[in-house]
XYZ file of C-alpha atoms in Angstrom:
786
model
C 23.453 -57.085 23.138
C 20.125 -56.518 23.228
C 18.738 -56.125 19.394
C 16.645 -53.261 17.778
C 14.377 -54.234 14.991
C 15.698 -51.452 11.900
C 11.970 -51.181 11.956
C 11.585 -49.519 15.772
C 15.000 -47.849 15.677
C 12.872 -46.268 12.342
C 9.649 -44.988 13.881
C 12.216 -43.971 16.860
C 13.242 -41.045 14.112
C 10.993 -41.021 12.448
C 9.076 -39.814 15.784
C 12.136 -37.608 16.629
C 11.049 -36.241 13.643
C 7.630 -35.365 13.914
C 8.653 -33.869 17.552
C 11.428 -32.129 15.918
C 9.303 -30.578 13.563
C 6.605 -29.622 15.769
C 9.149 -27.970 18.265
C 10.337 -25.635 14.847
C 7.205 -25.136 13.773
C 6.175 -21.351 12.618
C 3.375 -19.619 15.362
C 0.110 -19.154 13.912
C 0.762 -15.741 12.571
C -3.021 -15.131 11.788
C -3.664 -14.406 14.791
C -1.853 -10.363 15.635
C -3.882 -9.166 12.388
C -6.807 -6.485 13.841
C -8.274 -5.459 10.346
C -9.760 -3.737 12.903
C -6.998 -0.865 12.794
C -7.446 2.257 12.486
C -11.276 1.732 10.482
C -12.079 5.621 11.518
C -11.559 7.558 8.146
C -10.435 4.932 6.199
C -9.783 4.747 2.425
C -11.900 1.886 -0.072
C -9.398 -0.582 -0.851
C -8.271 -0.155 3.360
C -10.156 -2.277 5.341
C -11.132 -4.975 2.919
C -10.613 -8.573 5.663
C -11.666 -11.070 2.511
C -9.103 -11.348 0.267
C -6.167 -12.458 -0.581
C -2.446 -11.277 -0.953
C -2.879 -9.042 -3.982
C -6.413 -10.879 -5.069
C -8.646 -9.006 -6.788
C -10.962 -10.613 -4.859
C -11.065 -8.211 -2.267
C -14.757 -8.229 -0.476
C -15.191 -6.275 2.547
C -18.283 -4.682 4.008
C -19.120 -1.245 3.378
C -21.330 1.486 5.726
C -20.767 3.986 2.995
C -19.870 3.206 -0.815
C -22.334 4.480 -2.046
C -22.042 7.871 -0.910
C -18.759 7.763 -3.342
C -16.893 11.395 -3.035
C -16.539 13.852 -4.837
C -12.838 14.637 -5.166
C -11.990 10.729 -4.980
C -9.861 9.809 -3.034
C -11.482 10.835 0.660
C -12.597 8.443 2.983
C -15.901 6.118 2.440
C -15.982 2.146 2.596
C -16.228 0.905 6.177
C -15.959 3.500 8.810
C -16.163 1.636 12.992
C -18.071 4.692 13.538
C -21.084 3.853 11.689
C -22.955 1.227 12.927
C -25.464 0.397 9.529
C -23.734 -2.096 6.563
C -25.306 -1.325 3.075
C -23.570 -4.489 1.364
C -20.927 -6.632 0.121
C -18.776 -5.172 -1.777
C -16.369 -7.271 -3.890
C -13.671 -4.660 -5.989
C -11.606 -2.942 -3.633
C -9.228 -0.279 -5.592
C -7.167 2.528 -5.828
C -9.965 4.706 -8.601
C -11.835 0.952 -8.664
C -14.672 -0.070 -7.173
C -17.078 -1.590 -8.184
C -20.094 -4.951 -7.588
C -22.665 -4.698 -3.609
C -24.727 -7.979 -2.649
C -26.630 -7.531 0.096
C -29.518 -10.592 1.526
C -31.820 -9.587 3.300
C -35.913 -10.466 4.165
C -39.554 -8.789 5.157
C -39.733 -5.240 2.616
C -38.375 -4.893 -0.551
C -35.934 -2.645 -0.609
C -33.388 -1.806 -3.944
C -31.754 0.379 -2.952
C -29.049 0.843 -0.301
C -30.707 3.699 2.393
C -29.129 6.651 4.332
C -26.698 6.474 7.618
C -28.992 8.128 8.935
C -32.105 6.852 8.444
C -32.201 3.173 9.694
C -34.793 1.898 7.622
C -34.454 4.342 4.465
C -33.347 1.350 2.534
C -32.066 -2.740 2.272
C -29.060 -1.247 4.783
C -28.777 -2.624 8.550
C -28.087 -2.182 11.476
C -24.674 -4.414 12.984
C -22.535 -4.934 16.204
C -19.125 -4.805 15.955
C -19.306 -7.567 18.960
C -20.863 -10.135 15.930
C -18.331 -9.133 13.708
C -14.576 -11.819 12.806
C -12.279 -10.236 10.696
C -8.832 -11.860 10.125
C -7.674 -12.625 6.849
C -8.746 -13.958 4.413
C -12.293 -13.818 6.073
C -14.902 -11.984 7.824
C -18.435 -12.413 9.617
C -20.832 -10.172 10.890
C -24.988 -10.754 11.985
C -26.940 -8.409 10.167
C -29.855 -6.876 12.862
C -32.322 -5.835 10.883
C -32.660 -9.429 9.204
C -31.252 -12.248 11.382
C -29.292 -12.678 8.819
C -25.466 -13.401 9.406
C -22.987 -13.179 7.001
C -19.741 -14.147 6.636
C -17.258 -13.648 3.196
C -14.050 -15.713 2.322
C -11.879 -15.214 -1.265
C -9.512 -16.612 -4.041
C -7.370 -14.421 -6.163
C -9.723 -13.786 -8.477
C -13.126 -15.191 -7.231
C -15.275 -13.790 -3.475
C -17.375 -16.497 -2.071
C -19.978 -15.196 -0.368
C -22.399 -17.580 3.299
C -25.382 -15.966 4.372
C -27.139 -17.912 7.010
C -30.637 -16.669 7.474
C -34.290 -17.211 9.794
C -37.036 -18.816 8.781
C -38.545 -16.704 6.720
C -40.200 -16.692 3.682
C -39.518 -13.099 2.491
C -35.602 -13.288 2.113
C -33.983 -12.563 -0.957
C -30.420 -11.665 -2.410
C -29.553 -8.491 -4.243
C -27.376 -7.765 -6.728
C -26.353 -4.810 -7.236
C -24.267 -4.265 -10.213
C -24.992 -0.935 -11.891
C -24.046 1.928 -7.865
C -21.610 3.419 -7.109
C -18.982 2.367 -5.181
C -16.062 4.151 -2.514
C -14.147 5.667 -5.451
C -15.910 4.119 -8.605
C -17.121 7.747 -9.741
C -20.165 8.486 -11.782
C -21.381 4.023 -13.689
C -21.604 4.550 -17.087
C -23.385 1.085 -18.162
C -24.458 -1.807 -16.615
C -25.766 -4.909 -16.687
C -26.557 -7.800 -15.202
C -28.727 -10.676 -15.751
C -29.826 -14.859 -15.146
C -28.030 -17.043 -17.343
C -30.122 -19.769 -15.888
C -31.521 -20.753 -12.708
C -28.350 -20.979 -10.515
C -25.584 -19.395 -12.199
C -25.687 -15.377 -13.131
C -23.350 -12.255 -14.868
C -22.562 -8.944 -15.476
C -20.658 -6.679 -15.466
C -20.281 -2.378 -14.683
C -18.067 -0.323 -16.461
C -17.507 3.330 -14.256
C -15.602 6.397 -14.560
C -14.275 7.414 -11.171
C -12.775 11.032 -10.572
C -8.793 10.633 -11.677
C -9.276 8.222 -14.469
C -11.823 11.759 -15.018
C -8.387 13.540 -14.278
C -5.442 12.701 -15.820
C -7.147 10.409 -18.863
C -10.720 10.945 -19.163
C -11.078 8.937 -22.168
C -10.297 6.497 -20.318
C -13.126 4.143 -18.460
C -12.622 0.626 -15.847
C -15.276 -2.332 -16.415
C -15.701 -5.426 -13.766
C -17.464 -7.842 -14.740
C -18.466 -10.991 -12.287
C -20.161 -14.126 -13.945
C -21.339 -16.326 -10.307
C -23.797 -19.345 -8.956
C -25.452 -19.019 -5.626
C -26.206 -23.002 -4.269
C -29.579 -22.706 -4.274
C -32.289 -22.022 -7.051
C -34.345 -18.628 -6.481
C -38.321 -19.181 -5.849
C -38.025 -16.098 -8.068
C -36.170 -13.167 -9.349
C -37.486 -9.732 -9.983
C -34.705 -7.037 -11.535
C -34.469 -2.606 -10.908
C -32.511 -0.052 -12.361
C -32.783 3.441 -12.051
C -36.379 3.288 -12.845
C -38.546 1.352 -10.751
C -38.643 -2.187 -10.328
C -39.482 -4.614 -13.187
C -40.603 -8.231 -10.218
C -41.097 -9.919 -12.786
C -37.864 -10.257 -14.898
C -34.677 -11.610 -14.458
C -32.172 -9.060 -16.088
C -31.571 -5.943 -15.824
C -29.741 -2.886 -17.796
C -28.995 0.767 -17.231
C -27.696 2.958 -14.265
C -28.902 1.166 -11.691
C -29.147 -1.944 -12.901
C -29.443 -4.918 -10.258
C -31.713 -8.011 -9.558
C -33.223 -10.058 -6.555
C -32.950 -13.049 -5.894
C -36.326 -14.575 -3.941
C -36.306 -18.024 -0.867
C -38.834 -19.311 1.191
C -35.636 -20.336 3.993
C -35.949 -22.337 6.981
C -34.190 -21.443 9.752
C -30.867 -21.516 9.497
C -30.924 -22.061 5.982
C -27.212 -21.256 4.190
C -26.764 -19.707 0.982
C -23.689 -19.505 -0.618
C -22.590 -17.963 -3.853
C -19.561 -17.609 -5.844
C -18.591 -14.803 -7.796
C -16.076 -15.050 -10.163
C -13.971 -11.054 -11.152
C -12.109 -9.950 -13.889
C -11.504 -6.672 -16.351
C -11.191 -8.128 -19.232
C -15.131 -9.630 -19.634
C -17.570 -11.833 -18.682
C -16.356 -15.012 -20.623
C -12.768 -14.725 -18.642
C -14.663 -13.560 -15.292
C -15.924 -17.289 -15.407
C -13.087 -18.970 -16.093
C -11.228 -17.191 -12.939
C -14.553 -18.668 -11.076
C -13.512 -22.602 -12.698
C -10.252 -22.319 -12.456
C -10.121 -21.588 -8.848
C -13.747 -22.865 -7.347
C -15.083 -25.359 -9.484
C -15.326 -27.620 -6.860
C -14.613 -25.812 -3.771
C -17.012 -25.058 -0.661
C -16.775 -21.725 1.794
C -14.652 -23.727 4.175
C -11.818 -25.331 1.413
C -11.585 -21.571 0.631
C -11.941 -19.978 3.822
C -8.644 -21.875 4.846
C -6.944 -22.138 1.697
C -7.005 -18.305 1.589
C -5.813 -18.561 5.704
C -3.130 -21.067 4.782
C -2.059 -18.854 2.431
C -1.704 -15.390 4.464
C -0.004 -17.853 7.226
C 2.968 -18.436 4.347
C 3.098 -15.519 3.616
C 3.411 -13.170 6.502
C 4.576 -15.898 8.248
C 7.562 -15.011 6.302
C 8.298 -12.550 9.058
C 8.148 -13.560 12.228
C 9.070 -11.265 15.445
C 8.435 -12.146 19.653
C 8.327 -9.959 21.869
C 6.339 -7.050 23.031
C 2.367 -8.446 22.592
C 1.315 -4.814 21.473
C 3.720 -5.093 18.873
C 3.349 -7.870 17.709
C -0.378 -6.908 16.670
C 1.034 -3.396 14.813
C 4.017 -5.599 13.117
C 1.082 -8.044 11.131
C -1.385 -5.857 10.434
C 1.040 -3.441 8.989
C 2.449 -6.255 7.220
C -1.268 -7.557 6.252
C -1.467 -4.119 4.716
C 1.580 -4.111 3.004
C 0.825 -7.224 1.113
C -3.703 -6.637 0.956
C -2.161 -3.446 -1.300
C -2.157 -3.501 -5.062
C -3.948 -5.790 -6.363
C -3.234 -8.034 -9.573
C -5.341 -6.547 -12.674
C -4.737 -10.380 -14.674
C -7.277 -12.863 -15.489
C -6.086 -16.627 -15.006
C -5.842 -16.879 -18.888
C -3.123 -13.944 -18.726
C -5.202 -11.225 -19.967
C -5.011 -8.404 -18.568
C -6.763 -4.705 -19.168
C -6.028 -2.072 -21.907
C -6.255 2.002 -21.607
C -7.751 1.040 -25.221
C -10.107 -0.863 -24.579
C -8.559 -3.588 -26.099
C -7.168 -7.288 -23.263
C -3.320 -7.703 -23.550
C -2.277 -10.940 -22.622
C 1.308 -11.594 -20.770
C 3.617 -13.620 -21.918
C 4.836 -16.011 -20.616
C 8.848 -17.682 -18.881
C 10.266 -21.008 -21.052
C 8.606 -22.958 -18.069
C 4.639 -22.075 -18.952
C 4.811 -19.600 -16.575
C 4.000 -15.883 -16.446
C 5.966 -14.087 -16.660
C 4.650 -11.208 -13.792
C 1.557 -9.836 -11.894
C -0.013 -6.567 -14.328
C -1.068 -4.445 -10.983
C -3.864 -1.659 -10.328
C -2.002 0.419 -8.327
C -2.638 4.331 -6.369
C 1.030 5.424 -6.600
C 4.075 4.931 -5.921
C 4.722 8.658 -4.459
C 6.510 7.348 -0.262
C 6.822 3.477 -0.965
C 10.412 4.128 -1.089
C 11.037 4.542 2.451
C 8.606 1.759 3.065
C 6.457 -0.479 0.829
C 9.185 -0.819 -2.042
C 12.011 -1.711 0.793
C 9.728 -5.250 2.141
C 9.281 -5.862 -1.192
C 13.215 -6.076 -2.106
C 13.349 -7.309 1.583
C 11.033 -10.150 1.533
C 9.017 -10.426 -1.097
C 11.282 -8.980 -4.649
C 8.611 -11.587 -7.009
C 5.720 -8.569 -5.870
C 8.625 -5.857 -7.159
C 9.286 -7.223 -9.647
C 5.696 -7.236 -10.618
C 5.156 -4.258 -10.267
C 8.089 -3.537 -12.972
C 7.198 -5.407 -14.887
C 3.697 -3.259 -14.977
C 5.529 -0.359 -15.537
C 7.602 -1.602 -17.964
C 4.119 -2.672 -19.935
C 2.746 0.608 -19.593
C 4.926 2.688 -21.547
C 5.451 -0.063 -23.875
C 1.377 0.381 -23.852
C 1.584 4.299 -23.853
C 4.580 5.538 -23.590
C 5.328 6.779 -20.465
C 5.217 5.488 -16.968
C 1.808 5.758 -15.317
C 1.931 7.632 -11.271
C -1.026 5.331 -10.505
C -2.460 2.322 -12.577
C -6.710 1.681 -12.855
C -7.140 -0.468 -15.047
C -4.357 0.858 -17.545
C -5.568 4.524 -16.977
C -3.178 7.174 -15.422
C -4.202 7.691 -12.359
C -2.270 10.072 -11.235
C -3.199 11.302 -7.635
C 0.363 13.596 -6.689
C 2.089 14.533 -10.284
C 5.074 13.565 -9.350
C 5.875 10.200 -10.815
C 8.375 8.253 -8.810
C 8.162 5.162 -10.765
C 11.711 5.604 -12.211
C 13.183 5.518 -8.996
C 11.071 2.921 -8.133
C 12.904 0.888 -10.445
C 16.088 2.168 -10.096
C 15.630 0.716 -6.250
C 14.845 -3.021 -8.309
C 17.766 -2.828 -10.380
C 20.003 -1.128 -7.284
C 18.550 -3.463 -5.587
C 19.848 -6.648 -8.101
C 15.925 -7.214 -9.268
C 16.505 -7.541 -13.088
C 14.279 -9.921 -14.335
C 13.011 -7.568 -17.097
C 14.368 -5.982 -20.473
C 16.958 -2.868 -18.540
C 17.248 -1.283 -21.772
C 14.120 -1.153 -21.171
C 13.777 0.851 -17.974
C 16.143 2.564 -19.167
C 14.889 3.657 -22.226
C 12.046 4.582 -19.598
C 13.642 5.892 -16.582
C 15.167 8.173 -18.201
C 12.326 10.291 -20.039
C 10.617 10.311 -18.211
C 13.687 12.047 -15.638
C 14.074 13.844 -18.752
C 10.995 14.569 -21.421
C 8.660 16.682 -21.041
C 7.122 17.039 -24.946
C 3.584 15.661 -25.345
C 3.076 14.526 -22.240
C -0.627 13.109 -21.475
C -1.034 14.641 -17.227
C -1.688 11.768 -16.169
C 1.899 10.726 -16.007
C 2.625 13.703 -14.128
C 6.012 15.519 -14.195
C 4.155 17.897 -16.310
C 6.584 20.193 -14.927
C 10.323 18.879 -15.722
C 10.904 20.791 -19.091
C 11.241 23.808 -16.394
C 13.066 21.418 -14.221
C 15.659 20.555 -16.784
C 16.378 24.122 -18.166
C 16.745 25.823 -15.003
C 17.524 23.500 -12.331
C 14.420 23.916 -9.620
C 11.118 24.824 -10.452
C 10.287 27.983 -11.077
C 6.920 28.539 -8.889
C 3.674 29.584 -10.117
C -0.077 31.511 -8.027
C -1.931 30.098 -10.390
C -2.369 26.501 -8.676
C -1.615 24.742 -12.173
C 1.628 22.979 -12.990
C 2.130 22.975 -16.899
C 6.156 23.142 -19.194
C 6.791 26.932 -17.233
C 6.414 26.207 -13.516
C 3.698 24.891 -10.820
C 2.286 26.053 -7.515
C 4.123 22.663 -5.501
C 7.777 24.240 -6.627
C 10.157 23.314 -4.021
C 8.999 20.003 -2.739
C 8.469 19.502 -6.820
C 12.559 20.266 -7.643
C 13.287 17.379 -4.081
C 11.337 15.474 -5.581
C 12.527 15.798 -8.755
C 15.641 16.007 -7.109
C 15.863 12.227 -5.309
C 14.744 10.818 -8.381
C 17.393 12.169 -10.883
C 20.017 11.388 -8.211
C 18.654 7.830 -8.237
C 18.235 7.783 -12.476
C 21.718 8.978 -12.040
C 23.518 6.113 -10.301
C 21.458 3.700 -12.532
C 22.915 6.162 -16.009
C 26.313 4.940 -13.621
C 25.808 1.402 -14.049
C 24.948 0.789 -16.548
C 28.055 3.041 -18.132
C 26.003 6.043 -19.501
C 28.505 8.080 -18.465
C 26.614 11.739 -20.398
C 23.410 11.165 -18.130
C 25.178 9.803 -15.428
C 26.415 13.695 -16.031
C 23.333 15.351 -16.620
C 21.388 13.246 -13.696
C 24.148 13.953 -11.306
C 23.521 17.943 -12.026
C 19.778 17.985 -11.759
C 20.768 15.797 -7.974
C 21.810 18.471 -6.585
C 18.387 21.190 -7.397
C 17.477 21.135 -4.121
C 20.133 23.750 -3.449
C 19.403 26.770 -5.570
C 16.268 26.399 -3.398
C 18.041 26.578 0.120
C 17.607 30.350 1.681
C 20.387 31.010 4.248
C 19.275 33.599 6.392
C 16.646 30.941 7.093
C 18.168 28.082 6.823
C 15.050 26.607 4.715
C 14.412 25.597 1.356
C 12.185 28.734 -0.104
C 10.088 28.990 -3.286
C 11.665 30.506 -6.193
C 10.160 32.412 -9.132
C 11.130 31.208 -13.049
C 13.262 35.554 -12.347
C 15.588 33.648 -9.415
C 13.642 36.120 -6.649
C 12.965 33.641 -3.364
C 9.182 33.982 -3.398
C 7.302 36.769 -0.399
C 5.380 37.104 2.375
C 6.853 33.415 2.947
C 5.764 31.165 6.164
C 7.471 28.154 6.927
C 3.862 26.287 8.339
C 2.225 27.428 5.088
C 1.730 24.302 3.005
C 0.094 24.244 -0.185
C 2.333 27.084 -1.256
C 5.753 25.555 -3.011
C 5.178 22.623 -1.334
C 2.112 19.613 -1.671
C 0.807 18.353 1.572
C 3.548 19.684 3.332
C 5.321 22.631 4.705
C 8.771 24.057 4.331
C 10.108 22.798 7.722
C 9.014 19.480 7.194
C 10.530 19.979 2.681
C 14.035 21.076 4.046
C 14.733 17.511 4.803
C 13.889 16.146 1.637
C 17.488 15.379 0.870
C 18.066 11.589 1.034
C 20.148 12.053 -2.079
C 22.826 13.663 0.071
C 22.219 13.777 3.159
C 25.690 15.572 4.533
C 25.899 18.009 1.740
C 22.214 19.038 3.428
C 24.119 18.072 6.749
C 26.748 20.678 6.604
C 24.651 23.674 4.409
C 22.407 23.947 7.827
C 25.325 23.711 9.561
C 25.822 19.825 12.396
C 24.533 21.285 15.030
C 21.796 23.190 13.911
C 20.878 20.171 11.882
C 20.467 17.846 14.787
C 19.328 20.018 16.901
C 16.874 21.601 15.114
C 16.105 18.371 14.205
C 16.261 16.983 17.435
C 13.714 20.147 18.495
C 11.241 18.324 15.933
C 11.220 15.367 17.755
C 10.749 16.608 20.946
C 7.676 19.331 19.802
C 5.935 17.124 17.123
C 6.238 14.267 20.289
C 3.321 16.181 21.978
C 0.853 16.083 19.444
C 1.062 12.318 17.828
C 3.900 13.009 15.811
C 1.715 14.201 13.119
C -1.708 15.843 13.073
C -2.286 14.878 16.646
C -6.437 14.202 18.066
C -8.073 14.618 15.198
C -9.808 12.948 12.387
C -8.492 13.497 9.048
C -5.844 13.056 6.310
C -4.221 16.066 6.412
C -4.383 17.500 10.320
C -0.265 16.970 9.592
C 0.477 19.817 6.529
C 0.687 22.269 8.253
C 3.129 21.045 11.247
C 6.689 20.570 11.687
C 6.657 16.810 11.585
C 3.861 13.919 9.590
C 3.886 10.961 9.980
C 0.666 10.812 8.517
C 2.342 11.680 5.134
C 4.717 11.472 3.450
C 7.033 14.005 2.816
C 9.018 12.998 6.453
C 9.222 9.175 6.602
C 12.480 8.431 6.370
C 14.451 12.050 8.318
C 13.912 10.696 11.307
C 17.235 8.229 10.298
C 18.698 10.976 9.263
C 20.312 11.475 12.205
C 22.210 7.981 11.870
C 23.980 10.820 9.223
C 24.941 13.391 11.780
C 27.065 11.577 14.008
C 24.490 10.615 16.903
C 22.967 7.524 15.872
C 21.582 7.292 18.774
C 18.819 10.094 17.858
C 17.579 7.854 15.050
C 17.211 5.224 18.420
C 15.230 7.363 20.146
C 12.778 8.523 17.595
C 12.451 6.054 15.741
C 10.767 3.900 18.665
C 8.899 6.675 20.083
C 7.656 6.490 16.773
C 6.425 2.782 16.221
C 4.695 3.742 20.066
C 3.087 6.807 19.828
C 2.314 7.185 16.173
C 1.373 3.626 16.050
C -1.743 2.555 17.804
C -4.201 -0.840 17.523
C -7.850 0.814 17.772
C -10.699 1.363 15.553
C -9.264 5.397 15.186
C -5.923 5.939 16.657
C -4.436 3.107 14.438
C -2.056 4.779 11.778
C -1.834 7.920 13.897
C -5.890 9.651 13.486
C -6.045 11.049 10.470
C -3.588 9.005 8.562
C -3.737 8.678 4.725
C -2.484 4.982 4.640
C -2.047 5.300 0.718
C -1.780 0.716 0.352
C -0.349 -0.044 2.481
C 2.634 2.264 3.362
C 2.451 3.495 7.072
C 2.154 -0.513 8.394
C 4.677 -0.864 6.129
C 7.023 1.941 7.437
C 6.261 0.328 10.686
C 7.242 -3.242 9.711
C 10.726 -2.191 8.181
C 11.297 0.593 11.790
C 9.868 -2.308 14.198
C 12.683 -4.897 12.871
C 15.507 -1.450 12.748
C 16.377 -1.522 9.195
C 15.680 1.449 6.764
C 17.283 3.325 3.956
C 16.564 6.564 2.576
C 17.479 6.189 -0.245
C 15.572 3.510 -1.155
C 18.024 1.118 -2.673
C 19.168 3.828 -5.647
C 22.402 3.989 -4.955
C 25.071 2.099 -6.782
C 26.389 -0.021 -3.976
C 23.249 0.475 -1.518
C 23.195 0.592 2.715
C 21.090 -0.774 5.808
C 20.692 1.895 8.397
C 20.468 0.424 11.581
C 18.181 1.557 14.721
C 16.352 0.535 16.728
C 14.740 -3.618 17.345
C 11.305 -3.441 19.298
C 11.631 -6.763 19.036
C 13.874 -9.525 20.992
C 13.756 -12.164 18.138
C 12.978 -11.201 14.629
C 13.422 -14.304 11.896
C 13.179 -12.998 8.062
C 13.293 -15.081 5.203
C 15.132 -13.051 2.558
C 13.839 -12.645 -0.746
C 15.642 -15.047 -2.321
C 15.605 -18.019 0.307
C 18.534 -17.447 2.705
C 18.056 -16.004 6.647
C 18.181 -12.773 8.548
C 18.163 -13.539 12.414
C 17.311 -10.190 13.900
C 18.629 -10.985 17.923
C 18.379 -7.437 20.572
C 19.678 -8.535 23.618
C 18.277 -6.263 26.152
C 15.330 -4.893 24.699
C 12.910 -2.893 26.490
C 11.012 -0.265 26.540
C 12.525 1.547 28.204
C 16.456 -0.382 26.646
C 15.523 1.693 23.361
C 19.480 2.730 22.225
C 22.503 0.388 21.301
C 25.085 -0.086 23.144
C 26.821 -2.923 20.456
C 26.253 -5.205 17.568
C 28.075 -7.455 15.526
C 26.852 -9.113 12.744
C 27.322 -12.737 12.331
C 29.247 -12.251 15.299
C 31.787 -10.053 13.361
C 32.072 -6.422 15.522
C 30.046 -3.660 13.994
C 31.565 -0.134 15.197
C 29.118 1.912 12.233
C 24.860 2.792 12.171
C 24.670 0.491 8.675
C 25.695 -2.269 6.552
C 26.675 -2.424 2.900
C 22.612 -4.688 2.561
C 24.293 -7.076 -0.227
C 25.937 -7.779 3.073
C 22.456 -8.077 5.116
C 21.281 -9.982 2.557
C 23.733 -12.944 2.899
C 21.888 -13.542 5.405
C 22.912 -15.310 9.417
C 22.770 -13.543 13.362
C 22.133 -9.060 13.378
C 22.673 -9.042 16.845
C 22.409 -5.241 19.541
C 22.827 -4.785 22.900
C 20.800 -2.564 24.090
C 20.194 -0.848 27.268
C 17.781 3.088 28.980
C 20.620 5.864 27.652
C 22.119 6.064 24.130
C 25.717 4.916 24.027
C 27.745 8.229 22.319
C 30.852 5.831 21.643
C 28.728 3.826 19.317
C 28.110 4.047 15.236
C 29.858 6.899 14.492
C 33.424 5.757 13.550
C 31.791 6.666 9.385
C 28.813 7.526 8.615
C 26.876 6.079 5.595
C 27.697 7.415 2.069
C 25.651 9.973 1.032
C 26.317 10.966 -2.346
C 28.211 8.459 -4.464
């Protein structure tokens, strides 16, 4: 018998293991992410490729950032229709923007210049064929200077690498004291060189939404950085002019220019530590994350992080759909950046510095976020968080509870602990209730309930930035009375009907939470309030219609008119806003009429791209009958699951995925999109997996409704480490209808299942076909009111 040496045997086993390891190696998903998608009319925080998930450092080129925006929310920053770059900004969050750097050569210019006036400032033309944008990395050739600019980042540190031509008039401009994106006016700023290669500075701004909703607040941003080569000389500038031999600048428009003599292809690198609390913490952030990190290592580290986070969801199938999927997931993970430092310090509204608590292992218990409002996010973002990123959901909840403890109220949107409300209906309580029901409870649940109860019922001394200023009227009457004036107060609101519908939904979420926590009296009150929508239902038109304080419906009623009773939508759109009890709405309208009307809405909407057509404007679709580009409509394609025709949910959700979503810079998230920090991208991700919940997991026992999976195979790493596989047999562009389904080998007769069952993991299998199977999925409708 032939002898086998243990070393040979071990080597064979090791080789086999290696081959197996290689065979199951996760695919490189970064190649499917295209940050350029949807960059026409995109928001300040949308295009920030040089970042890590939820990072503070979000670096990006800016084409028009110094213009700011009058209303505080408009598109600004990077626009695919522009052909020049004015700098590379570091801070990109809702109502937060600042600190732009720019390399240049030749004549000194200290203003960015105008878009339509080439050569009017230090901006440079560029050609997009010489641009690379990837998760964690950005590169572009600045044509006017022959300089290649590259960017990458860690959580708190921005990295720049500028490769210069041979020139004895090369420079790097540190523009600290000017408006950037949504920053609002600059109140004060300062920057100085502290030795040959290190600099520090700060800028304090007054964003439009802080001015409106939290007028005593402000936003400060701090930097401490180093440059790899000592400049030949340093000069300064402010709005007052240039100080050629100064190494510091103070006041509005403050900045420095670092002059160099460069050789051909000479690279100069910068590391910039960022903080919202102090220069000292900006330095601490840099030293902790980047002291020994080269640009290339930082880039690899950033892209490895993206690979890990994006790779929690893997899909196989149509290549274009994979681009939509991973680009949507990229935007979902990019939104809502951390505001805390590596030391656990974070900014408080009163100007003091808060401190994150530590857990038993000495780690910080959570991250503190800057965040846009959560309006509509229960139909996309929170569902994605709950699926595979529960730590992000927990961070959001903990952030809001920290705000509640400091301010006495939830903040709808938050910029350095300032209230930046956005829409004023404050769905924070609903989002936290959804986290609780989804089993995410690593926080003080009693405090959470206390805060939710106050959010839903209390209007006394309520600051404008916490929203729900008309909640007392809702609690008193069961609906919000319509006001002709453009205002919201304790007597009612211009947006009375949409507020009534929204408060009814959030009351339902509070009711379910009260029931779960044994608060029976509150459960009864919240349940009554959850039916407030019925008080505005007008039987003749079978539409929700605004009502005055005397109980009469408003006159001259146009169901397609936005803004009169309805925020960012109209009566046709908002009548379907009863996610807490779809069955009651279906019965009230009549099942046949409900199905015919809703199907007709989608048939018509499809001709207009399910939104505002090709008009490039965030509000392009608010007069239409369906508008996927904004929040109020995002659940209604799933309502057929409740009305006995799940094949229509399958048909229309797949059509929206195919047609509303694109892969071009202009047609990305529709045309006139309102992509609020990853919401529309998240919707694509979960809808294309065939999973959704119209209630945002606010049921006492949440469910998942099933749709039409767009991919042949999907593997999802669930939040608790288990794995869910989704297979769609016979899947194709034509085969959008579910013929049958099984979960872990057991036949599914219904178009839904309980979420806690799904989250155990296993395999969900669909068999698809080109024609509806009208017998499948209708045995027992999804639970409606609980």
